[in-house]
PDB file of C-alpha atoms in Angstrom:
ATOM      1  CA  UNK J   1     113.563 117.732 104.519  1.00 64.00           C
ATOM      2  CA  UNK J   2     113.435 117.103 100.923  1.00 69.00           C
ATOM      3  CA  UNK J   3     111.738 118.882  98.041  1.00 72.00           C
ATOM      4  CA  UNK J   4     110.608 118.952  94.760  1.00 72.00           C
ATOM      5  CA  UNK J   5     110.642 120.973  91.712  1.00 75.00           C
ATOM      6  CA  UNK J   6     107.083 121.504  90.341  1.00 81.00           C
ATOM      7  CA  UNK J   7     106.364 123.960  87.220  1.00 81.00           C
ATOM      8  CA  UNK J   8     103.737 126.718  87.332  1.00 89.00           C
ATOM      9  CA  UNK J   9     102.286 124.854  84.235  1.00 93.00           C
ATOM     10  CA  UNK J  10     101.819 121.624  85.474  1.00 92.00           C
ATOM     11  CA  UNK J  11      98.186 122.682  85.825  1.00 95.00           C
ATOM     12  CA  UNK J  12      97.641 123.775  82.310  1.00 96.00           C
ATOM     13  CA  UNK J  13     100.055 120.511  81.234  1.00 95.00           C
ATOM     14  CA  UNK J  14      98.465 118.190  78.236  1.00 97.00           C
ATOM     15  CA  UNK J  15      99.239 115.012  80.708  1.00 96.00           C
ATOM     16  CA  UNK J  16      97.292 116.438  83.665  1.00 97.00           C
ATOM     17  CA  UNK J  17      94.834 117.608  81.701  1.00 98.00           C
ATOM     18  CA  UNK J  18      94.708 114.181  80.306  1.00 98.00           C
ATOM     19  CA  UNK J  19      94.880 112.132  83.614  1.00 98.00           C
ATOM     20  CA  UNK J  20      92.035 114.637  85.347  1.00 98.00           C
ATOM     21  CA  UNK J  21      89.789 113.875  82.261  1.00 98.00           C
ATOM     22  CA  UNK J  22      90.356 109.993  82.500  1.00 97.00           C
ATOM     23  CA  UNK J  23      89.929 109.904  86.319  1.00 98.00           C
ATOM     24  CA  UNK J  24      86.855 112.162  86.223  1.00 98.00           C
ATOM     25  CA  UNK J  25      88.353 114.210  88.994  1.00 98.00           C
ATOM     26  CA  UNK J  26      89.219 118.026  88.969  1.00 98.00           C
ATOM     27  CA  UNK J  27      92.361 119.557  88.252  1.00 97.00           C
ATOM     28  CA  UNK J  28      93.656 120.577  91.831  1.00 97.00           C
ATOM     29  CA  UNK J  29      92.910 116.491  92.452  1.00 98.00           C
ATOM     30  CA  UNK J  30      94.936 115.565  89.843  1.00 98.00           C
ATOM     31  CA  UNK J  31      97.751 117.684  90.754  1.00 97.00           C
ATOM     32  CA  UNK J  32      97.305 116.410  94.708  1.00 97.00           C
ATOM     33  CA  UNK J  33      98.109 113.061  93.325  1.00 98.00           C
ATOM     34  CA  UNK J  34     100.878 113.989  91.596  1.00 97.00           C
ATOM     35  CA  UNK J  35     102.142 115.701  94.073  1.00 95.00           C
ATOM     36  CA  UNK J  36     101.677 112.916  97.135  1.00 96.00           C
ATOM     37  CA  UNK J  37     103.184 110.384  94.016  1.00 96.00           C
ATOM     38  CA  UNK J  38     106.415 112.479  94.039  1.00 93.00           C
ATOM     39  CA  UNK J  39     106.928 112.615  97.610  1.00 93.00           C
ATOM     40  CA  UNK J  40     106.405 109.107  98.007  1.00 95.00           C
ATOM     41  CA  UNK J  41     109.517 108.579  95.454  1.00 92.00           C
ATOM     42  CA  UNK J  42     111.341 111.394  97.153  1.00 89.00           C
ATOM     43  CA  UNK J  43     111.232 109.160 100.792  1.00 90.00           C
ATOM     44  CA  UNK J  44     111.242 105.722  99.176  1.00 93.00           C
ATOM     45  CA  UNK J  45     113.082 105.339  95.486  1.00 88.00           C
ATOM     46  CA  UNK J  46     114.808 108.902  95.132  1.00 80.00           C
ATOM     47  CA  UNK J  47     117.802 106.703  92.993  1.00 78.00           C
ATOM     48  CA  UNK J  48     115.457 105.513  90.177  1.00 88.00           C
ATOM     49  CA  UNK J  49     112.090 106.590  90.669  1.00 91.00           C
ATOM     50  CA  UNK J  50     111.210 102.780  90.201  1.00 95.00           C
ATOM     51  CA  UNK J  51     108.106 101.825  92.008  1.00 97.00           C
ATOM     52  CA  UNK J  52     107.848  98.384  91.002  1.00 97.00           C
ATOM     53  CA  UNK J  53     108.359  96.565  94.331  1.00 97.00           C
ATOM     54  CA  UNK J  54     105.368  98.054  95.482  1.00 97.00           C
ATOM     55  CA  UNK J  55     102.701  96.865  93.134  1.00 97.00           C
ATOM     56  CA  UNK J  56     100.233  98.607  91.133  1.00 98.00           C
ATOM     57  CA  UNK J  57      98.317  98.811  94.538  1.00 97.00           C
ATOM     58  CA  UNK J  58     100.971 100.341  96.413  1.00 98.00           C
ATOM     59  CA  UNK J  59     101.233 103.086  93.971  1.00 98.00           C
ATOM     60  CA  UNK J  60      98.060 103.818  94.362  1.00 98.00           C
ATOM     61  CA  UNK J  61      98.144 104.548  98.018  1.00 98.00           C
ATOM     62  CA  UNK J  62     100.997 106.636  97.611  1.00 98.00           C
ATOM     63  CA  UNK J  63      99.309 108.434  95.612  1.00 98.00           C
ATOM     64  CA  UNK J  64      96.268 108.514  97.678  1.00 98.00           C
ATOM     65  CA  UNK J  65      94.499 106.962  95.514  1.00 98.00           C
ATOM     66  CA  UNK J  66      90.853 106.331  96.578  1.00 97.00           C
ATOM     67  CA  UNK J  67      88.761 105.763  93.971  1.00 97.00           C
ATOM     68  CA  UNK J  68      88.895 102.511  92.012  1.00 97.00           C
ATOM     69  CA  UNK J  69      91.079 100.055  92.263  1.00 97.00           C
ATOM     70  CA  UNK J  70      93.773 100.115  88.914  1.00 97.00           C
ATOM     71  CA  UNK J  71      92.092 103.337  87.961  1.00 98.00           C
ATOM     72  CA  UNK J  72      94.906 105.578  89.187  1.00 98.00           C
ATOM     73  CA  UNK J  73      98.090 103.318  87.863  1.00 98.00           C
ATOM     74  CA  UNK J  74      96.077 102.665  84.331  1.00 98.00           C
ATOM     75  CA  UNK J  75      95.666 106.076  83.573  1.00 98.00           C
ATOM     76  CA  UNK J  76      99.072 107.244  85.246  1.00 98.00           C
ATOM     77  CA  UNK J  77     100.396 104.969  82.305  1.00 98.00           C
ATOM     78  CA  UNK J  78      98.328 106.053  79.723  1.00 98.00           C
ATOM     79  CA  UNK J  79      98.895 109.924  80.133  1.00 97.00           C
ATOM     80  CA  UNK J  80     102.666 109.298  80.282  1.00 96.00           C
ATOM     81  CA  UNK J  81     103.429 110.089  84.192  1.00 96.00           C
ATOM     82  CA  UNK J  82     104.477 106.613  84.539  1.00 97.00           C
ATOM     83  CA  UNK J  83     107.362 104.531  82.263  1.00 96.00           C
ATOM     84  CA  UNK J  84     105.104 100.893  83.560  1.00 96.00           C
ATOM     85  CA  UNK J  85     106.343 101.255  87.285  1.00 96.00           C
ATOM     86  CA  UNK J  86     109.540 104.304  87.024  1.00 94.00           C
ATOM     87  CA  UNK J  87     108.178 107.709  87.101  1.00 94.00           C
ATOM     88  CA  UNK J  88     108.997 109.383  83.815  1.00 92.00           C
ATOM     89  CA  UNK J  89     111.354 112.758  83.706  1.00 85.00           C
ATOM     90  CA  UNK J  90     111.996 111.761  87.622  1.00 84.00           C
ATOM     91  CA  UNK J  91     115.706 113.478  86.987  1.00 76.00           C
ATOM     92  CA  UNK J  92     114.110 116.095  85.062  1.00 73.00           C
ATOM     93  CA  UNK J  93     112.123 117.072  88.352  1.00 69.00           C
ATOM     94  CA  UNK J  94     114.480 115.697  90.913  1.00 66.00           C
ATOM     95  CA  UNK J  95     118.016 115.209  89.628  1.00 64.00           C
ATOM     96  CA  UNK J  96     120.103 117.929  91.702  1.00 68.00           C
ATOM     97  CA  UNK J  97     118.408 115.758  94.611  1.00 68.00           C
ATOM     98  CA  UNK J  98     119.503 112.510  93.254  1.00 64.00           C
ATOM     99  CA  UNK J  99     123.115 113.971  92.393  1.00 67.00           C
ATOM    100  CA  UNK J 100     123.209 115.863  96.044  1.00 66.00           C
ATOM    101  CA  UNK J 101     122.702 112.369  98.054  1.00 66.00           C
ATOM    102  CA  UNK J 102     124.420 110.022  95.688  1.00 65.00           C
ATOM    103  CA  UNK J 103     127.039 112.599  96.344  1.00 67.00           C
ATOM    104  CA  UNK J 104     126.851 112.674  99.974  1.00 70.00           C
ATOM    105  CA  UNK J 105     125.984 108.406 100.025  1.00 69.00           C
ATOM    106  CA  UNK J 106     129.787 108.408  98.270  1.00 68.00           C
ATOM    107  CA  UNK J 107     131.753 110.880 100.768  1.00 64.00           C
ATOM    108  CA  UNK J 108     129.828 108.796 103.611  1.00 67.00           C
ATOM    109  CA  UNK J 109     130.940 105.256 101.934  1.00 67.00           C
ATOM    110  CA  UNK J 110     134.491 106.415 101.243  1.00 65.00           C
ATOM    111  CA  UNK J 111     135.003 107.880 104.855  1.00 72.00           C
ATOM    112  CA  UNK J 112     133.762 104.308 106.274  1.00 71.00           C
ATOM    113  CA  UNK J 113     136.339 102.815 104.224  1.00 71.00           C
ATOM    114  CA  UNK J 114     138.969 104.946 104.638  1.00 72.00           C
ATOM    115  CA  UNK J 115     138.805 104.654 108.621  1.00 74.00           C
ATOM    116  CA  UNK J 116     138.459 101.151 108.393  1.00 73.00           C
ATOM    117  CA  UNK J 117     141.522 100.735 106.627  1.00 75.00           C
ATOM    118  CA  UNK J 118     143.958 103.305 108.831  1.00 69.00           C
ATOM    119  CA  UNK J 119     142.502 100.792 111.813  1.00 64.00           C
ATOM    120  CA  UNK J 120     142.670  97.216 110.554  1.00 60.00           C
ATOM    121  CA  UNK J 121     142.696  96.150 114.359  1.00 59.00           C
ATOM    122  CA  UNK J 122     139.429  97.809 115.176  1.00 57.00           C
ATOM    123  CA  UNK J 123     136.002  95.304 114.980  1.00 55.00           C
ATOM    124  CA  UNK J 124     133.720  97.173 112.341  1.00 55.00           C
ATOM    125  CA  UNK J 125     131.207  97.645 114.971  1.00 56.00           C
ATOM    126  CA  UNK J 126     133.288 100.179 115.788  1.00 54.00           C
ATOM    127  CA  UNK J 127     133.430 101.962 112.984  1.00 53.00           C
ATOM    128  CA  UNK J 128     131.004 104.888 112.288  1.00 53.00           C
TER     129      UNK J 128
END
């Protein structure tokens, strides 16, 4: 199960602040968002935090977005949480994640490779 950093000032933070205000929606809404937003990345695009191959729409309903329709992803943009369709500061708030799987996607890669060639003989089905 993965996690993610948040800061005890994200509440009181000029972009929150900012996106609540735009959104007409209360703080602890905002920060719901936000939070359902970074998970999303966390299961889906942990590498790059880039959301673009699911649309402006599919942002949205990661985010759990309800209200209107480009609402969400305009003012995401404007405040500065989103870089057009990359999360901004994602390795600020997740990069001992990033660096703990790329890490452990490596040793995984390099294992596969390094039993394939001590059994050239063996179909790769067979291999782990």
């Amino acid at each position: 199960m993965a996690w993610i950093e948040t800061h005890d000032d994200i509440w009181e933070h000029h972009k929150t602040i900012r996106l609540s205000r735009s959104l007409k929606i209360p703080i602890v809404q905002t920060v719901g968002h936000l939070i359902s937003l970074w998970h999303f990345v966390l299961r889906n695009a942990w590498e790059d935090a880039n959301l673009e191959p699911w649309g402006d729409d599919g942002i949205e309903a990661a985010a759990r977005w309800t209200g209107d329709s480009g609402a969400l992803i305009a003012a995401l943009r404007d405040c500065g949480y989103l870089d057009g369709s990359i999360v901004h500061g994602w390795t600020d708030r997740a990069g001992r994640l990033v660096y703990d799987r790329k890490r452990k996607k490596e040793a995984r890669s390099l294992i596969v490779r390094q039993l394939s060639a001590a059994s050239p003989g063996q179909s790769k089905a067979t291999v782990p």
